[in-house]
Amino acid sequence: MLSIRFFRYKLQEAQMTTQNVHEELQFDYFSQNYYQFQEDFYQFSNLPQPLMVMEDDILLHMASRQVTYFKLSKTKSLDKKDHYFHFTVSRPDQANRLCIYHYQGQTEDINQ
């Protein structure tokens, strides 16, 4: 798991833009964790946009705020409850700048 210090360094090293998000920040696409993330998100989301349209924004949000979760607000959820989607972050040895976000699960409380 990567430290907050690493994220600060990464953000100072290169300004994150939507243009280079895919080169530096990714979900663990094609894994069971990612498929579970999609299922969980669609189970609770009341947003008109598909998840794939928001992925870069979600990754940029988590990296720029140096957190490993994002919140689906109760105003945007089907059950009118807040939902937190939690991730861990890894950095492959061979990748110079790539951070991969691995889905860990969803909670209704940030502290769970």
CSV table of N, CA and C in Angstrom, one decimal:
chain,number,residue,atom,x,y,z
A,1,MET,N,0.8,-1.2,0.0
A,1,MET,CA,0.0,0.0,0.0
A,1,MET,C,0.9,1.2,0.0
A,2,LEU,N,0.5,2.2,-0.8
A,2,LEU,CA,1.3,3.4,-0.9
A,2,LEU,C,1.0,4.4,0.2
A,3,SER,N,2.0,5.2,0.5
A,3,SER,CA,1.8,6.2,1.6
A,3,SER,C,1.3,7.5,1.0
A,4,ILE,N,0.8,8.4,1.9
A,4,ILE,CA,0.4,9.7,1.5
A,4,ILE,C,1.6,10.5,1.0
A,5,ARG,N,2.7,10.3,1.5
A,5,ARG,CA,3.9,11.0,1.1
A,5,ARG,C,4.2,10.7,-0.4
A,6,PHE,N,4.0,9.4,-0.8
A,6,PHE,CA,4.1,9.1,-2.2
A,6,PHE,C,3.2,9.9,-3.1
A,7,PHE,N,1.9,10.0,-2.7
A,7,PHE,CA,0.9,10.8,-3.5
A,7,PHE,C,1.3,12.2,-3.6
A,8,ARG,N,1.8,12.8,-2.5
A,8,ARG,CA,2.3,14.2,-2.5
A,8,ARG,C,3.4,14.3,-3.5
A,9,TYR,N,4.3,13.4,-3.5
A,9,TYR,CA,5.5,13.4,-4.5
A,9,TYR,C,4.9,13.3,-5.9
A,10,LYS,N,4.0,12.4,-6.1
A,10,LYS,CA,3.5,12.2,-7.5
A,10,LYS,C,2.8,13.5,-8.0
A,11,LEU,N,2.1,14.1,-7.1
A,11,LEU,CA,1.3,15.3,-7.5
A,11,LEU,C,2.3,16.5,-7.8
A,12,GLN,N,3.4,16.6,-7.0
A,12,GLN,CA,4.4,17.6,-7.3
A,12,GLN,C,5.2,17.3,-8.5
A,13,GLU,N,5.4,16.0,-8.8
A,13,GLU,CA,6.3,15.6,-9.9
A,13,GLU,C,5.6,16.0,-11.2
A,14,ALA,N,4.3,15.8,-11.3
A,14,ALA,CA,3.6,16.0,-12.6
A,14,ALA,C,2.2,16.4,-12.3
A,15,GLN,N,1.7,17.5,-12.8
A,15,GLN,CA,0.4,17.9,-12.6
A,15,GLN,C,-0.5,16.9,-13.3
A,16,MET,N,-1.5,16.4,-12.6
A,16,MET,CA,-2.4,15.4,-13.2
A,16,MET,C,-3.4,16.2,-14.0
A,17,THR,N,-3.6,15.7,-15.2
A,17,THR,CA,-4.7,16.2,-16.1
A,17,THR,C,-5.5,15.1,-16.6
A,18,THR,N,-6.6,15.4,-17.2
A,18,THR,CA,-7.4,14.3,-17.7
A,18,THR,C,-6.7,13.6,-18.9
A,19,GLN,N,-5.7,14.4,-19.5
A,19,GLN,CA,-5.0,13.8,-20.6
A,19,GLN,C,-4.0,12.7,-20.2
A,20,ASN,N,-3.4,12.9,-19.0
A,20,ASN,CA,-2.4,11.9,-18.6
A,20,ASN,C,-2.9,11.0,-17.5
A,21,VAL,N,-4.2,11.1,-17.1
A,21,VAL,CA,-4.7,10.2,-16.0
A,21,VAL,C,-4.6,8.8,-16.4
A,22,HIS,N,-4.9,8.4,-17.6
A,22,HIS,CA,-4.9,7.0,-18.0
A,22,HIS,C,-3.4,6.4,-18.0
A,23,GLU,N,-2.5,7.3,-18.2
A,23,GLU,CA,-1.1,6.8,-18.1
A,23,GLU,C,-0.6,6.6,-16.7
A,24,GLU,N,-1.1,7.3,-15.7
A,24,GLU,CA,-0.6,7.3,-14.4
A,24,GLU,C,-1.6,6.7,-13.4
A,25,LEU,N,-2.8,6.7,-13.6
A,25,LEU,CA,-3.8,6.2,-12.7
A,25,LEU,C,-4.8,5.3,-13.4
A,26,GLN,N,-5.0,4.1,-12.8
A,26,GLN,CA,-5.9,3.1,-13.4
A,26,GLN,C,-6.6,2.3,-12.3
A,27,PHE,N,-7.8,1.8,-12.7
A,27,PHE,CA,-8.4,0.8,-11.9
A,27,PHE,C,-7.7,-0.5,-12.3
A,28,ASP,N,-7.9,-1.6,-11.5
A,28,ASP,CA,-7.4,-2.9,-11.9
A,28,ASP,C,-8.4,-3.5,-12.9
A,29,TYR,N,-8.5,-3.0,-14.1
A,29,TYR,CA,-9.4,-3.4,-15.1
A,29,TYR,C,-9.3,-4.9,-15.3
A,30,PHE,N,-10.4,-5.6,-15.7
A,30,PHE,CA,-10.4,-7.0,-16.0
A,30,PHE,C,-10.2,-7.9,-14.9
A,31,SER,N,-10.2,-7.4,-13.6
A,31,SER,CA,-10.1,-8.3,-12.5
A,31,SER,C,-11.4,-8.5,-11.9
A,32,GLN,N,-11.6,-9.5,-11.0
A,32,GLN,CA,-12.8,-9.7,-10.3
A,32,GLN,C,-13.2,-8.5,-9.4
A,33,ASN,N,-12.2,-7.9,-8.8
A,33,ASN,CA,-12.4,-6.7,-8.0
A,33,ASN,C,-13.1,-5.6,-8.8
A,34,TYR,N,-12.6,-5.4,-10.0
A,34,TYR,CA,-13.2,-4.3,-10.8
A,34,TYR,C,-14.6,-4.7,-11.2
A,35,TYR,N,-14.9,-5.9,-11.6
A,35,TYR,CA,-16.3,-6.3,-11.9
A,35,TYR,C,-17.2,-6.1,-10.7
A,36,GLN,N,-16.7,-6.4,-9.5
A,36,GLN,CA,-17.5,-6.2,-8.3
A,36,GLN,C,-17.7,-4.8,-8.1
A,37,PHE,N,-16.7,-3.9,-8.3
A,37,PHE,CA,-16.9,-2.5,-8.2
A,37,PHE,C,-18.0,-2.0,-9.2
A,38,GLN,N,-18.0,-2.5,-10.4
A,38,GLN,CA,-19.1,-2.1,-11.3
A,38,GLN,C,-20.5,-2.5,-10.8
A,39,GLU,N,-20.6,-3.7,-10.4
A,39,GLU,CA,-21.8,-4.2,-9.8
A,39,GLU,C,-22.3,-3.4,-8.6
A,40,ASP,N,-21.4,-3.2,-7.7
A,40,ASP,CA,-21.8,-2.4,-6.5
A,40,ASP,C,-22.2,-1.0,-6.9
A,41,PHE,N,-21.4,-0.3,-7.8
A,41,PHE,CA,-21.7,1.0,-8.2
A,41,PHE,C,-23.1,1.1,-8.8
A,42,TYR,N,-23.4,0.2,-9.7
A,42,TYR,CA,-24.7,0.3,-10.4
A,42,TYR,C,-25.9,-0.1,-9.5
A,43,GLN,N,-25.6,-0.9,-8.5
A,43,GLN,CA,-26.6,-1.3,-7.5
A,43,GLN,C,-27.1,-0.1,-6.8
A,44,PHE,N,-26.2,0.9,-6.5
A,44,PHE,CA,-26.6,2.1,-5.7
A,44,PHE,C,-26.7,3.4,-6.5
A,45,SER,N,-26.1,3.5,-7.6
A,45,SER,CA,-26.1,4.8,-8.4
A,45,SER,C,-27.4,5.1,-9.0
A,46,ASN,N,-27.8,6.4,-8.9
A,46,ASN,CA,-28.9,6.9,-9.6
A,46,ASN,C,-28.5,7.9,-10.7
A,47,LEU,N,-27.2,7.9,-11.0
A,47,LEU,CA,-26.7,8.8,-12.0
A,47,LEU,C,-27.1,8.4,-13.4
A,48,PRO,N,-27.3,9.3,-14.3
A,48,PRO,CA,-27.6,9.0,-15.7
A,48,PRO,C,-26.4,8.5,-16.5
A,49,GLN,N,-25.2,8.9,-16.1
A,49,GLN,CA,-24.0,8.5,-16.9
A,49,GLN,C,-23.5,7.1,-16.5
A,50,PRO,N,-23.0,6.4,-17.5
A,50,PRO,CA,-22.4,5.1,-17.1
A,50,PRO,C,-21.1,5.4,-16.4
A,51,LEU,N,-20.7,4.4,-15.6
A,51,LEU,CA,-19.5,4.5,-14.8
A,51,LEU,C,-18.2,4.8,-15.6
A,52,MET,N,-18.1,4.2,-16.8
A,52,MET,CA,-16.9,4.4,-17.6
A,52,MET,C,-16.7,5.8,-18.0
A,53,VAL,N,-17.8,6.6,-18.1
A,53,VAL,CA,-17.7,8.1,-18.4
A,53,VAL,C,-17.0,8.8,-17.2
A,54,MET,N,-17.2,8.3,-16.0
A,54,MET,CA,-16.7,9.0,-14.8
A,54,MET,C,-15.4,8.5,-14.3
A,55,GLU,N,-14.9,7.4,-14.8
A,55,GLU,CA,-13.7,6.7,-14.2
A,55,GLU,C,-12.5,7.7,-14.1
A,56,ASP,N,-12.2,8.4,-15.1
A,56,ASP,CA,-11.0,9.3,-15.0
A,56,ASP,C,-11.2,10.3,-13.9
A,57,ASP,N,-12.4,10.9,-13.9
A,57,ASP,CA,-12.7,11.9,-12.8
A,57,ASP,C,-12.6,11.3,-11.4
A,58,ILE,N,-13.1,10.1,-11.3
A,58,ILE,CA,-13.0,9.4,-10.0
A,58,ILE,C,-11.5,9.2,-9.6
A,59,LEU,N,-10.7,8.7,-10.5
A,59,LEU,CA,-9.3,8.4,-10.2
A,59,LEU,C,-8.6,9.8,-9.9
A,60,LEU,N,-8.8,10.8,-10.7
A,60,LEU,CA,-8.2,12.1,-10.5
A,60,LEU,C,-8.6,12.6,-9.1
A,61,HIS,N,-9.9,12.5,-8.8
A,61,HIS,CA,-10.4,13.0,-7.5
A,61,HIS,C,-9.6,12.3,-6.3
A,62,MET,N,-9.5,11.0,-6.4
A,62,MET,CA,-8.9,10.2,-5.3
A,62,MET,C,-7.4,10.6,-5.2
A,63,ALA,N,-6.7,10.7,-6.3
A,63,ALA,CA,-5.3,11.0,-6.3
A,63,ALA,C,-5.0,12.4,-5.9
A,64,SER,N,-5.8,13.3,-6.3
A,64,SER,CA,-5.5,14.7,-6.0
A,64,SER,C,-5.8,15.0,-4.5
A,65,ARG,N,-6.7,14.3,-4.0
A,65,ARG,CA,-7.1,14.5,-2.5
A,65,ARG,C,-6.3,13.5,-1.6
A,66,GLN,N,-5.6,12.6,-2.2
A,66,GLN,CA,-4.7,11.7,-1.5
A,66,GLN,C,-5.6,10.8,-0.6
A,67,VAL,N,-6.7,10.3,-1.1
A,67,VAL,CA,-7.5,9.4,-0.4
A,67,VAL,C,-7.7,8.1,-1.2
A,68,THR,N,-8.2,7.0,-0.6
A,68,THR,CA,-8.4,5.8,-1.3
A,68,THR,C,-9.8,5.4,-1.3
A,69,TYR,N,-10.7,6.4,-1.4
A,69,TYR,CA,-12.1,6.1,-1.5
A,69,TYR,C,-12.8,7.3,-2.2
A,70,PHE,N,-14.0,7.1,-2.7
A,70,PHE,CA,-14.8,8.2,-3.1
A,70,PHE,C,-16.2,7.9,-2.6
A,71,LYS,N,-17.0,9.0,-2.6
A,71,LYS,CA,-18.3,9.0,-2.0
A,71,LYS,C,-19.4,9.2,-3.1
A,72,LEU,N,-20.4,8.3,-3.1
A,72,LEU,CA,-21.6,8.5,-3.9
A,72,LEU,C,-22.6,9.1,-2.9
A,73,SER,N,-22.9,10.4,-3.1
A,73,SER,CA,-23.8,11.1,-2.2
A,73,SER,C,-25.2,10.5,-2.2
A,74,LYS,N,-25.8,10.7,-1.1
A,74,LYS,CA,-27.2,10.2,-0.9
A,74,LYS,C,-28.1,10.8,-1.9
A,75,THR,N,-27.8,12.0,-2.4
A,75,THR,CA,-28.7,12.7,-3.4
A,75,THR,C,-28.5,12.0,-4.8
A,76,LYS,N,-27.5,11.2,-4.9
A,76,LYS,CA,-27.2,10.5,-6.2
A,76,LYS,C,-27.4,9.0,-6.1
A,77,SER,N,-27.9,8.5,-5.0
A,77,SER,CA,-28.0,7.1,-4.8
A,77,SER,C,-29.5,6.7,-4.8
A,78,LEU,N,-29.7,5.4,-5.2
A,78,LEU,CA,-31.1,4.9,-5.3
A,78,LEU,C,-31.8,4.8,-4.0
A,79,ASP,N,-31.0,4.5,-2.9
A,79,ASP,CA,-31.6,4.2,-1.6
A,79,ASP,C,-31.5,5.5,-0.7
A,80,LYS,N,-31.0,6.6,-1.3
A,80,LYS,CA,-30.9,7.9,-0.6
A,80,LYS,C,-30.0,7.8,0.6
A,81,LYS,N,-28.9,7.0,0.5
A,81,LYS,CA,-27.9,6.9,1.6
A,81,LYS,C,-26.6,7.2,0.9
A,82,ASP,N,-25.6,7.7,1.7
A,82,ASP,CA,-24.3,7.9,1.3
A,82,ASP,C,-23.6,6.5,1.1
A,83,HIS,N,-22.8,6.4,0.1
A,83,HIS,CA,-22.0,5.1,-0.2
A,83,HIS,C,-20.6,5.5,-0.4
A,84,TYR,N,-19.7,4.8,0.3
A,84,TYR,CA,-18.2,5.0,0.1
A,84,TYR,C,-17.7,3.8,-0.6
A,85,PHE,N,-16.9,4.0,-1.6
A,85,PHE,CA,-16.3,2.9,-2.4
A,85,PHE,C,-14.8,3.0,-2.0
A,86,HIS,N,-14.3,1.9,-1.4
A,86,HIS,CA,-12.9,1.9,-0.9
A,86,HIS,C,-12.0,1.1,-1.8
A,87,PHE,N,-10.7,1.6,-1.9
A,87,PHE,CA,-9.7,1.0,-2.7
A,87,PHE,C,-8.4,0.9,-2.0
A,88,THR,N,-7.5,0.0,-2.4
A,88,THR,CA,-6.1,0.1,-2.1
A,88,THR,C,-5.3,0.5,-3.3
A,89,VAL,N,-4.1,0.9,-3.2
A,89,VAL,CA,-3.3,1.4,-4.3
A,89,VAL,C,-2.0,0.6,-4.4
A,90,SER,N,-1.6,0.2,-5.6
A,90,SER,CA,-0.4,-0.5,-5.7
A,90,SER,C,0.4,0.2,-6.9
A,91,ARG,N,1.7,0.0,-6.9
A,91,ARG,CA,2.5,0.6,-8.0
A,91,ARG,C,3.4,-0.6,-8.5
A,92,PRO,N,3.1,-1.1,-9.7
A,92,PRO,CA,3.9,-2.1,-10.3
A,92,PRO,C,5.4,-1.7,-10.3
A,93,ASP,N,6.3,-2.7,-10.1
A,93,ASP,CA,7.7,-2.4,-10.1
A,93,ASP,C,8.2,-1.8,-11.4
A,94,GLN,N,7.7,-2.4,-12.5
A,94,GLN,CA,8.2,-2.0,-13.8
A,94,GLN,C,7.6,-0.7,-14.2
A,95,ALA,N,6.6,-0.2,-13.6
A,95,ALA,CA,5.9,1.0,-14.0
A,95,ALA,C,6.5,2.2,-13.3
A,96,ASN,N,6.9,3.2,-14.0
A,96,ASN,CA,7.6,4.4,-13.5
A,96,ASN,C,6.6,5.3,-12.7
A,97,ARG,N,5.4,5.5,-13.3
A,97,ARG,CA,4.5,6.4,-12.7
A,97,ARG,C,3.1,5.9,-12.5
A,98,LEU,N,2.8,4.6,-12.8
A,98,LEU,CA,1.5,4.1,-12.8
A,98,LEU,C,1.1,3.7,-11.4
A,99,CYS,N,-0.1,4.1,-11.0
A,99,CYS,CA,-0.7,3.6,-9.7
A,99,CYS,C,-2.0,2.9,-10.1
A,100,ILE,N,-2.2,1.8,-9.5
A,100,ILE,CA,-3.4,1.0,-9.8
A,100,ILE,C,-4.3,0.9,-8.6
A,101,TYR,N,-5.5,1.2,-8.7
A,101,TYR,CA,-6.5,1.2,-7.7
A,101,TYR,C,-7.3,-0.1,-7.7
A,102,HIS,N,-7.3,-0.8,-6.5
A,102,HIS,CA,-7.9,-2.1,-6.4
A,102,HIS,C,-9.1,-2.0,-5.5
A,103,TYR,N,-10.3,-2.3,-6.0
A,103,TYR,CA,-11.5,-2.2,-5.2
A,103,TYR,C,-11.5,-3.1,-4.0
A,104,GLN,N,-11.9,-2.6,-2.8
A,104,GLN,CA,-12.0,-3.4,-1.6
A,104,GLN,C,-13.4,-3.5,-1.1
A,105,GLY,N,-14.3,-2.7,-1.5
A,105,GLY,CA,-15.7,-2.8,-1.1
A,105,GLY,C,-16.4,-1.5,-0.9
A,106,GLN,N,-17.6,-1.6,-0.5
A,106,GLN,CA,-18.5,-0.4,-0.3
A,106,GLN,C,-19.0,-0.4,1.1
A,107,THR,N,-19.1,0.8,1.7
A,107,THR,CA,-19.8,0.9,3.0
A,107,THR,C,-20.7,2.2,3.0
A,108,GLU,N,-21.5,2.3,4.0
A,108,GLU,CA,-22.4,3.4,4.1
A,108,GLU,C,-21.8,4.4,5.2
A,109,ASP,N,-20.7,4.0,5.8
A,109,ASP,CA,-20.0,4.9,6.8
A,109,ASP,C,-18.5,4.9,6.4
A,110,ILE,N,-17.9,6.1,6.4
A,110,ILE,CA,-16.5,6.2,6.0
A,110,ILE,C,-15.6,5.4,6.9
A,111,ASN,N,-16.0,5.2,8.2
A,111,ASN,CA,-15.1,4.6,9.1
A,111,ASN,C,-15.2,3.1,9.2
A,112,GLN,N,-16.1,2.5,8.4
A,112,GLN,CA,-16.2,1.0,8.4
A,112,GLN,C,-15.2,0.4,7.6
